[in-house]
Amino acid sequence: MLTSHNVCSVPSSFQLTGIPGLESLHIWLSIPFGSMYLVAVVGNVTILAVVKVEHSLHQPMYFFLCMLAVIDLILSTSTMPKLLGIFWFGTRDIGLDACLAQMFLIHCFATVESGIFLAMAFDRYVAICNPLHHTTVLTHTVVGRLGLAALLRGVLYIGPLPLMIRLRLPLYKSRVISHSYCEHMAVVTLTCGDSRVNNVYGLSIGFLVLILDSTAIAASYVMIFRAVMGLATPEARLKTLGTCGSHICAILIFYVPIAVSSLIHRFGHQVPPPIHTLLANFYLLIPPILNPIVYAVRTKQIRERLLQILKIETKIK
């Protein structure tokens, strides 16, 4: 245990502060956070169930959507139960290994989700620019391999982060993490050793994932728009672009909160600490909440299947 902020030692556990500066409001904050988590779980489980039972949805785009649903469930569940425990019961302690595991899950599956969006952009590119070969190029096997590649990339990119902390930075000057979960930089700032390698590696991974993935997605959509503009009628153009609408919305829902949170973290030194933490939580909650809603509203097959299920339940009652 640490006895002083001036003494470096090896803690057996850390203390999460929840939303620093808003401790007196924790019980009230638990209401919106708990509600959002419930909506995220119900929405993503519903998407998985609908795609499973509706055979017409057994297509690459919907398989990728199921991957997104699983990832969103992991991301929200890796943080929200602990945060609600802090809000409701004041259970702030988290073991060192549990903290590093949480850090790995959060950053790994955020990286995996970015990879799935890139795979979905490739799917839309093939479907629109080379439609005759879509079924032969994106077979079920290829879709599975793309998902596995995204998962392996996440593990390879993020796996070294907790290992470097565990092996290179065993000593800490404090055990209080001013955050609601074990975010990489929040943990690294507590260490006593030289953390430059960790900082450089974290920034490099952020560049590779966010910048390169978003650039590749943007390039694919440039080619898609060129192909769409070559269609004969405005109706055909709108119909073709409509198949990309859900994907574009999901991309914006994922990348915009992360970009805003990162910019505020790096440059918003005048922004109060509670805002930093709230934004960091929102970018883990907003995509799991909105992705199922976007696809349910914009995708005809999913919307019709959900209405059928609701009608059946109403008749039974």
mmCIF file with all atom_site columns, N, CA and C in Angstrom, residues 114-163:
data_model
loop_
_atom_site.group_PDB
_atom_site.id
_atom_site.type_symbol
_atom_site.label_atom_id
_atom_site.label_alt_id
_atom_site.label_comp_id
_atom_site.label_asym_id
_atom_site.label_entity_id
_atom_site.label_seq_id
_atom_site.pdbx_PDB_ins_code
_atom_site.Cartn_x
_atom_site.Cartn_y
_atom_site.Cartn_z
_atom_site.occupancy
_atom_site.B_iso_or_equiv
_atom_site.pdbx_formal_charge
_atom_site.auth_seq_id
_atom_site.auth_comp_id
_atom_site.auth_asym_id
_atom_site.auth_atom_id
_atom_site.pdbx_PDB_model_num
ATOM 1   N N  . SER A 1 114 ? -12.911 0.007   -34.970 1.00 0.00 ? 114 SER A N  1
ATOM 2   C CA . SER A 1 114 ? -12.431 0.800   -36.098 1.00 0.00 ? 114 SER A CA 1
ATOM 3   C C  . SER A 1 114 ? -12.103 -0.100  -37.295 1.00 0.00 ? 114 SER A C  1
ATOM 4   N N  . GLY A 1 115 ? -11.511 -1.262  -37.015 1.00 0.00 ? 115 GLY A N  1
ATOM 5   C CA . GLY A 1 115 ? -11.208 -2.208  -38.084 1.00 0.00 ? 115 GLY A CA 1
ATOM 6   C C  . GLY A 1 115 ? -12.459 -2.757  -38.752 1.00 0.00 ? 115 GLY A C  1
ATOM 7   N N  . ILE A 1 116 ? -13.518 -2.986  -37.982 1.00 0.00 ? 116 ILE A N  1
ATOM 8   C CA . ILE A 1 116 ? -14.781 -3.472  -38.549 1.00 0.00 ? 116 ILE A CA 1
ATOM 9   C C  . ILE A 1 116 ? -15.404 -2.404  -39.442 1.00 0.00 ? 116 ILE A C  1
ATOM 10  N N  . PHE A 1 117 ? -15.322 -1.145  -39.035 1.00 0.00 ? 117 PHE A N  1
ATOM 11  C CA . PHE A 1 117 ? -15.840 -0.077  -39.895 1.00 0.00 ? 117 PHE A CA 1
ATOM 12  C C  . PHE A 1 117 ? -15.075 -0.022  -41.218 1.00 0.00 ? 117 PHE A C  1
ATOM 13  N N  . LEU A 1 118 ? -13.778 -0.278  -41.154 1.00 0.00 ? 118 LEU A N  1
ATOM 14  C CA . LEU A 1 118 ? -12.982 -0.316  -42.382 1.00 0.00 ? 118 LEU A CA 1
ATOM 15  C C  . LEU A 1 118 ? -13.420 -1.478  -43.262 1.00 0.00 ? 118 LEU A C  1
ATOM 16  N N  . ALA A 1 119 ? -13.671 -2.635  -42.655 1.00 0.00 ? 119 ALA A N  1
ATOM 17  C CA . ALA A 1 119 ? -14.156 -3.791  -43.423 1.00 0.00 ? 119 ALA A CA 1
ATOM 18  C C  . ALA A 1 119 ? -15.528 -3.512  -44.022 1.00 0.00 ? 119 ALA A C  1
ATOM 19  N N  . MET A 1 120 ? -16.387 -2.818  -43.286 1.00 0.00 ? 120 MET A N  1
ATOM 20  C CA . MET A 1 120 ? -17.708 -2.460  -43.801 1.00 0.00 ? 120 MET A CA 1
ATOM 21  C C  . MET A 1 120 ? -17.609 -1.498  -44.979 1.00 0.00 ? 120 MET A C  1
ATOM 22  N N  . ALA A 1 121 ? -16.632 -0.590  -44.935 1.00 0.00 ? 121 ALA A N  1
ATOM 23  C CA . ALA A 1 121 ? -16.416 0.316   -46.064 1.00 0.00 ? 121 ALA A CA 1
ATOM 24  C C  . ALA A 1 121 ? -15.988 -0.468  -47.298 1.00 0.00 ? 121 ALA A C  1
ATOM 25  N N  . PHE A 1 122 ? -15.144 -1.488  -47.101 1.00 0.00 ? 122 PHE A N  1
ATOM 26  C CA . PHE A 1 122 ? -14.742 -2.345  -48.211 1.00 0.00 ? 122 PHE A CA 1
ATOM 27  C C  . PHE A 1 122 ? -15.943 -3.096  -48.776 1.00 0.00 ? 122 PHE A C  1
ATOM 28  N N  . ASP A 1 123 ? -16.818 -3.566  -47.889 1.00 0.00 ? 123 ASP A N  1
ATOM 29  C CA . ASP A 1 123 ? -18.037 -4.252  -48.316 1.00 0.00 ? 123 ASP A CA 1
ATOM 30  C C  . ASP A 1 123 ? -18.905 -3.333  -49.169 1.00 0.00 ? 123 ASP A C  1
ATOM 31  N N  . ARG A 1 124 ? -19.097 -2.080  -48.737 1.00 0.00 ? 124 ARG A N  1
ATOM 32  C CA . ARG A 1 124 ? -19.913 -1.138  -49.515 1.00 0.00 ? 124 ARG A CA 1
ATOM 33  C C  . ARG A 1 124 ? -19.250 -0.799  -50.849 1.00 0.00 ? 124 ARG A C  1
ATOM 34  N N  . TYR A 1 125 ? -17.917 -0.711  -50.846 1.00 0.00 ? 125 TYR A N  1
ATOM 35  C CA . TYR A 1 125 ? -17.198 -0.419  -52.087 1.00 0.00 ? 125 TYR A CA 1
ATOM 36  C C  . TYR A 1 125 ? -17.411 -1.533  -53.111 1.00 0.00 ? 125 TYR A C  1
ATOM 37  N N  . VAL A 1 126 ? -17.262 -2.773  -52.678 1.00 0.00 ? 126 VAL A N  1
ATOM 38  C CA . VAL A 1 126 ? -17.449 -3.897  -53.599 1.00 0.00 ? 126 VAL A CA 1
ATOM 39  C C  . VAL A 1 126 ? -18.903 -3.981  -54.060 1.00 0.00 ? 126 VAL A C  1
ATOM 40  N N  . ALA A 1 127 ? -19.846 -3.775  -53.123 1.00 0.00 ? 127 ALA A N  1
ATOM 41  C CA . ALA A 1 127 ? -21.269 -3.891  -53.455 1.00 0.00 ? 127 ALA A CA 1
ATOM 42  C C  . ALA A 1 127 ? -21.701 -2.856  -54.481 1.00 0.00 ? 127 ALA A C  1
ATOM 43  N N  . ILE A 1 128 ? -21.104 -1.667  -54.466 1.00 0.00 ? 128 ILE A N  1
ATOM 44  C CA . ILE A 1 128 ? -21.531 -0.585  -55.355 1.00 0.00 ? 128 ILE A CA 1
ATOM 45  C C  . ILE A 1 128 ? -20.655 -0.487  -56.606 1.00 0.00 ? 128 ILE A C  1
ATOM 46  N N  . CYS A 1 129 ? -19.345 -0.632  -56.424 1.00 0.00 ? 129 CYS A N  1
ATOM 47  C CA . CYS A 1 129 ? -18.433 -0.464  -57.562 1.00 0.00 ? 129 CYS A CA 1
ATOM 48  C C  . CYS A 1 129 ? -18.227 -1.739  -58.369 1.00 0.00 ? 129 CYS A C  1
ATOM 49  N N  . ASN A 1 130 ? -18.485 -2.888  -57.757 1.00 0.00 ? 130 ASN A N  1
ATOM 50  C CA . ASN A 1 130 ? -18.310 -4.166  -58.455 1.00 0.00 ? 130 ASN A CA 1
ATOM 51  C C  . ASN A 1 130 ? -19.404 -5.133  -58.024 1.00 0.00 ? 130 ASN A C  1
ATOM 52  N N  . PRO A 1 131 ? -20.678 -4.770  -58.250 1.00 0.00 ? 131 PRO A N  1
ATOM 53  C CA . PRO A 1 131 ? -21.793 -5.540  -57.679 1.00 0.00 ? 131 PRO A CA 1
ATOM 54  C C  . PRO A 1 131 ? -21.891 -6.976  -58.175 1.00 0.00 ? 131 PRO A C  1
ATOM 55  N N  . LEU A 1 132 ? -21.458 -7.240  -59.399 1.00 0.00 ? 132 LEU A N  1
ATOM 56  C CA . LEU A 1 132 ? -21.580 -8.592  -59.948 1.00 0.00 ? 132 LEU A CA 1
ATOM 57  C C  . LEU A 1 132 ? -20.684 -9.587  -59.221 1.00 0.00 ? 132 LEU A C  1
ATOM 58  N N  . HIS A 1 133 ? -19.634 -9.087  -58.595 1.00 0.00 ? 133 HIS A N  1
ATOM 59  C CA . HIS A 1 133 ? -18.690 -9.978  -57.906 1.00 0.00 ? 133 HIS A CA 1
ATOM 60  C C  . HIS A 1 133 ? -18.803 -9.889  -56.385 1.00 0.00 ? 133 HIS A C  1
ATOM 61  N N  . HIS A 1 134 ? -19.830 -9.178  -55.888 1.00 0.00 ? 134 HIS A N  1
ATOM 62  C CA . HIS A 1 134 ? -19.944 -8.980  -54.446 1.00 0.00 ? 134 HIS A CA 1
ATOM 63  C C  . HIS A 1 134 ? -20.067 -10.293 -53.686 1.00 0.00 ? 134 HIS A C  1
ATOM 64  N N  . THR A 1 135 ? -20.934 -11.180 -54.176 1.00 0.00 ? 135 THR A N  1
ATOM 65  C CA . THR A 1 135 ? -21.159 -12.447 -53.467 1.00 0.00 ? 135 THR A CA 1
ATOM 66  C C  . THR A 1 135 ? -19.968 -13.382 -53.558 1.00 0.00 ? 135 THR A C  1
ATOM 67  N N  . THR A 1 136 ? -19.175 -13.249 -54.622 1.00 0.00 ? 136 THR A N  1
ATOM 68  C CA . THR A 1 136 ? -18.006 -14.125 -54.761 1.00 0.00 ? 136 THR A CA 1
ATOM 69  C C  . THR A 1 136 ? -16.790 -13.577 -54.018 1.00 0.00 ? 136 THR A C  1
ATOM 70  N N  . VAL A 1 137 ? -16.709 -12.242 -53.907 1.00 0.00 ? 137 VAL A N  1
ATOM 71  C CA . VAL A 1 137 ? -15.575 -11.631 -53.194 1.00 0.00 ? 137 VAL A CA 1
ATOM 72  C C  . VAL A 1 137 ? -15.793 -11.711 -51.687 1.00 0.00 ? 137 VAL A C  1
ATOM 73  N N  . LEU A 1 138 ? -16.970 -11.292 -51.220 1.00 0.00 ? 138 LEU A N  1
ATOM 74  C CA . LEU A 1 138 ? -17.250 -11.258 -49.784 1.00 0.00 ? 138 LEU A CA 1
ATOM 75  C C  . LEU A 1 138 ? -18.096 -12.464 -49.400 1.00 0.00 ? 138 LEU A C  1
ATOM 76  N N  . THR A 1 139 ? -17.476 -13.621 -49.433 1.00 0.00 ? 139 THR A N  1
ATOM 77  C CA . THR A 1 139 ? -18.131 -14.840 -48.966 1.00 0.00 ? 139 THR A CA 1
ATOM 78  C C  . THR A 1 139 ? -18.161 -14.852 -47.442 1.00 0.00 ? 139 THR A C  1
ATOM 79  N N  . HIS A 1 140 ? -18.897 -15.798 -46.870 1.00 0.00 ? 140 HIS A N  1
ATOM 80  C CA . HIS A 1 140 ? -18.955 -15.904 -45.413 1.00 0.00 ? 140 HIS A CA 1
ATOM 81  C C  . HIS A 1 140 ? -17.564 -16.138 -44.827 1.00 0.00 ? 140 HIS A C  1
ATOM 82  N N  . THR A 1 141 ? -16.748 -16.899 -45.534 1.00 0.00 ? 141 THR A N  1
ATOM 83  C CA . THR A 1 141 ? -15.388 -17.161 -45.060 1.00 0.00 ? 141 THR A CA 1
ATOM 84  C C  . THR A 1 141 ? -14.558 -15.888 -45.031 1.00 0.00 ? 141 THR A C  1
ATOM 85  N N  . VAL A 1 142 ? -14.664 -15.088 -46.095 1.00 0.00 ? 142 VAL A N  1
ATOM 86  C CA . VAL A 1 142 ? -13.911 -13.835 -46.166 1.00 0.00 ? 142 VAL A CA 1
ATOM 87  C C  . VAL A 1 142 ? -14.371 -12.874 -45.073 1.00 0.00 ? 142 VAL A C  1
ATOM 88  N N  . VAL A 1 143 ? -15.686 -12.802 -44.841 1.00 0.00 ? 143 VAL A N  1
ATOM 89  C CA . VAL A 1 143 ? -16.214 -11.932 -43.783 1.00 0.00 ? 143 VAL A CA 1
ATOM 90  C C  . VAL A 1 143 ? -15.653 -12.351 -42.427 1.00 0.00 ? 143 VAL A C  1
ATOM 91  N N  . GLY A 1 144 ? -15.636 -13.662 -42.170 1.00 0.00 ? 144 GLY A N  1
ATOM 92  C CA . GLY A 1 144 ? -15.075 -14.162 -40.914 1.00 0.00 ? 144 GLY A CA 1
ATOM 93  C C  . GLY A 1 144 ? -13.605 -13.833 -40.773 1.00 0.00 ? 144 GLY A C  1
ATOM 94  N N  . ARG A 1 145 ? -12.863 -13.950 -41.874 1.00 0.00 ? 145 ARG A N  1
ATOM 95  C CA . ARG A 1 145 ? -11.429 -13.643 -41.826 1.00 0.00 ? 145 ARG A CA 1
ATOM 96  C C  . ARG A 1 145 ? -11.179 -12.163 -41.599 1.00 0.00 ? 145 ARG A C  1
ATOM 97  N N  . LEU A 1 146 ? -12.008 -11.308 -42.196 1.00 0.00 ? 146 LEU A N  1
ATOM 98  C CA . LEU A 1 146 ? -11.864 -9.867  -41.967 1.00 0.00 ? 146 LEU A CA 1
ATOM 99  C C  . LEU A 1 146 ? -12.137 -9.524  -40.504 1.00 0.00 ? 146 LEU A C  1
ATOM 100 N N  . GLY A 1 147 ? -13.158 -10.145 -39.921 1.00 0.00 ? 147 GLY A N  1
ATOM 101 C CA . GLY A 1 147 ? -13.437 -9.929  -38.506 1.00 0.00 ? 147 GLY A CA 1
ATOM 102 C C  . GLY A 1 147 ? -12.303 -10.417 -37.628 1.00 0.00 ? 147 GLY A C  1
ATOM 103 N N  . LEU A 1 148 ? -11.749 -11.600 -37.972 1.00 0.00 ? 148 LEU A N  1
ATOM 104 C CA . LEU A 1 148 ? -10.630 -12.142 -37.202 1.00 0.00 ? 148 LEU A CA 1
ATOM 105 C C  . LEU A 1 148 ? -9.399  -11.264 -37.346 1.00 0.00 ? 148 LEU A C  1
ATOM 106 N N  . ALA A 1 149 ? -9.168  -10.727 -38.541 1.00 0.00 ? 149 ALA A N  1
ATOM 107 C CA . ALA A 1 149 ? -8.021  -9.837  -38.757 1.00 0.00 ? 149 ALA A CA 1
ATOM 108 C C  . ALA A 1 149 ? -8.152  -8.571  -37.920 1.00 0.00 ? 149 ALA A C  1
ATOM 109 N N  . ALA A 1 150 ? -9.375  -8.021  -37.837 1.00 0.00 ? 150 ALA A N  1
ATOM 110 C CA . ALA A 1 150 ? -9.595  -6.831  -37.010 1.00 0.00 ? 150 ALA A CA 1
ATOM 111 C C  . ALA A 1 150 ? -9.331  -7.139  -35.541 1.00 0.00 ? 150 ALA A C  1
ATOM 112 N N  . LEU A 1 151 ? -9.754  -8.338  -35.089 1.00 0.00 ? 151 LEU A N  1
ATOM 113 C CA . LEU A 1 151 ? -9.530  -8.729  -33.698 1.00 0.00 ? 151 LEU A CA 1
ATOM 114 C C  . LEU A 1 151 ? -8.039  -8.914  -33.423 1.00 0.00 ? 151 LEU A C  1
ATOM 115 N N  . LEU A 1 152 ? -7.334  -9.600  -34.305 1.00 0.00 ? 152 LEU A N  1
ATOM 116 C CA . LEU A 1 152 ? -5.904  -9.839  -34.109 1.00 0.00 ? 152 LEU A CA 1
ATOM 117 C C  . LEU A 1 152 ? -5.123  -8.529  -34.132 1.00 0.00 ? 152 LEU A C  1
ATOM 118 N N  . ARG A 1 153 ? -5.514  -7.614  -35.014 1.00 0.00 ? 153 ARG A N  1
ATOM 119 C CA . ARG A 1 153 ? -4.844  -6.314  -35.044 1.00 0.00 ? 153 ARG A CA 1
ATOM 120 C C  . ARG A 1 153 ? -5.027  -5.586  -33.720 1.00 0.00 ? 153 ARG A C  1
ATOM 121 N N  . GLY A 1 154 ? -6.255  -5.623  -33.164 1.00 0.00 ? 154 GLY A N  1
ATOM 122 C CA . GLY A 1 154 ? -6.495  -4.978  -31.881 1.00 0.00 ? 154 GLY A CA 1
ATOM 123 C C  . GLY A 1 154 ? -5.637  -5.572  -30.774 1.00 0.00 ? 154 GLY A C  1
ATOM 124 N N  . VAL A 1 155 ? -5.533  -6.912  -30.757 1.00 0.00 ? 155 VAL A N  1
ATOM 125 C CA . VAL A 1 155 ? -4.737  -7.583  -29.722 1.00 0.00 ? 155 VAL A CA 1
ATOM 126 C C  . VAL A 1 155 ? -3.260  -7.234  -29.882 1.00 0.00 ? 155 VAL A C  1
ATOM 127 N N  . LEU A 1 156 ? -2.766  -7.256  -31.121 1.00 0.00 ? 156 LEU A N  1
ATOM 128 C CA . LEU A 1 156 ? -1.341  -6.974  -31.358 1.00 0.00 ? 156 LEU A CA 1
ATOM 129 C C  . LEU A 1 156 ? -1.004  -5.516  -31.064 1.00 0.00 ? 156 LEU A C  1
ATOM 130 N N  . TYR A 1 157 ? -1.891  -4.590  -31.408 1.00 0.00 ? 157 TYR A N  1
ATOM 131 C CA . TYR A 1 157 ? -1.625  -3.174  -31.164 1.00 0.00 ? 157 TYR A CA 1
ATOM 132 C C  . TYR A 1 157 ? -1.690  -2.832  -29.684 1.00 0.00 ? 157 TYR A C  1
ATOM 133 N N  . ILE A 1 158 ? -2.712  -3.324  -28.993 1.00 0.00 ? 158 ILE A N  1
ATOM 134 C CA . ILE A 1 158 ? -2.978  -2.893  -27.622 1.00 0.00 ? 158 ILE A CA 1
ATOM 135 C C  . ILE A 1 158 ? -2.344  -3.807  -26.586 1.00 0.00 ? 158 ILE A C  1
ATOM 136 N N  . GLY A 1 159 ? -2.072  -5.063  -26.935 1.00 0.00 ? 159 GLY A N  1
ATOM 137 C CA . GLY A 1 159 ? -1.473  -5.998  -25.985 1.00 0.00 ? 159 GLY A CA 1
ATOM 138 C C  . GLY A 1 159 ? -0.232  -5.465  -25.283 1.00 0.00 ? 159 GLY A C  1
ATOM 139 N N  . PRO A 1 160 ? 0.683   -4.790  -25.998 1.00 0.00 ? 160 PRO A N  1
ATOM 140 C CA . PRO A 1 160 ? 1.886   -4.270  -25.324 1.00 0.00 ? 160 PRO A CA 1
ATOM 141 C C  . PRO A 1 160 ? 1.626   -3.196  -24.285 1.00 0.00 ? 160 PRO A C  1
ATOM 142 N N  . LEU A 1 161 ? 0.499   -2.467  -24.365 1.00 0.00 ? 161 LEU A N  1
ATOM 143 C CA . LEU A 1 161 ? 0.267   -1.365  -23.424 1.00 0.00 ? 161 LEU A CA 1
ATOM 144 C C  . LEU A 1 161 ? 0.254   -1.824  -21.967 1.00 0.00 ? 161 LEU A C  1
ATOM 145 N N  . PRO A 1 162 ? -0.629  -2.767  -21.576 1.00 0.00 ? 162 PRO A N  1
ATOM 146 C CA . PRO A 1 162 ? -0.599  -3.199  -20.166 1.00 0.00 ? 162 PRO A CA 1
ATOM 147 C C  . PRO A 1 162 ? 0.687   -3.938  -19.814 1.00 0.00 ? 162 PRO A C  1
ATOM 148 N N  . LEU A 1 163 ? 1.280   -4.637  -20.777 1.00 0.00 ? 163 LEU A N  1
ATOM 149 C CA . LEU A 1 163 ? 2.527   -5.343  -20.501 1.00 0.00 ? 163 LEU A CA 1
ATOM 150 C C  . LEU A 1 163 ? 3.660   -4.364  -20.196 1.00 0.00 ? 163 LEU A C  1
#
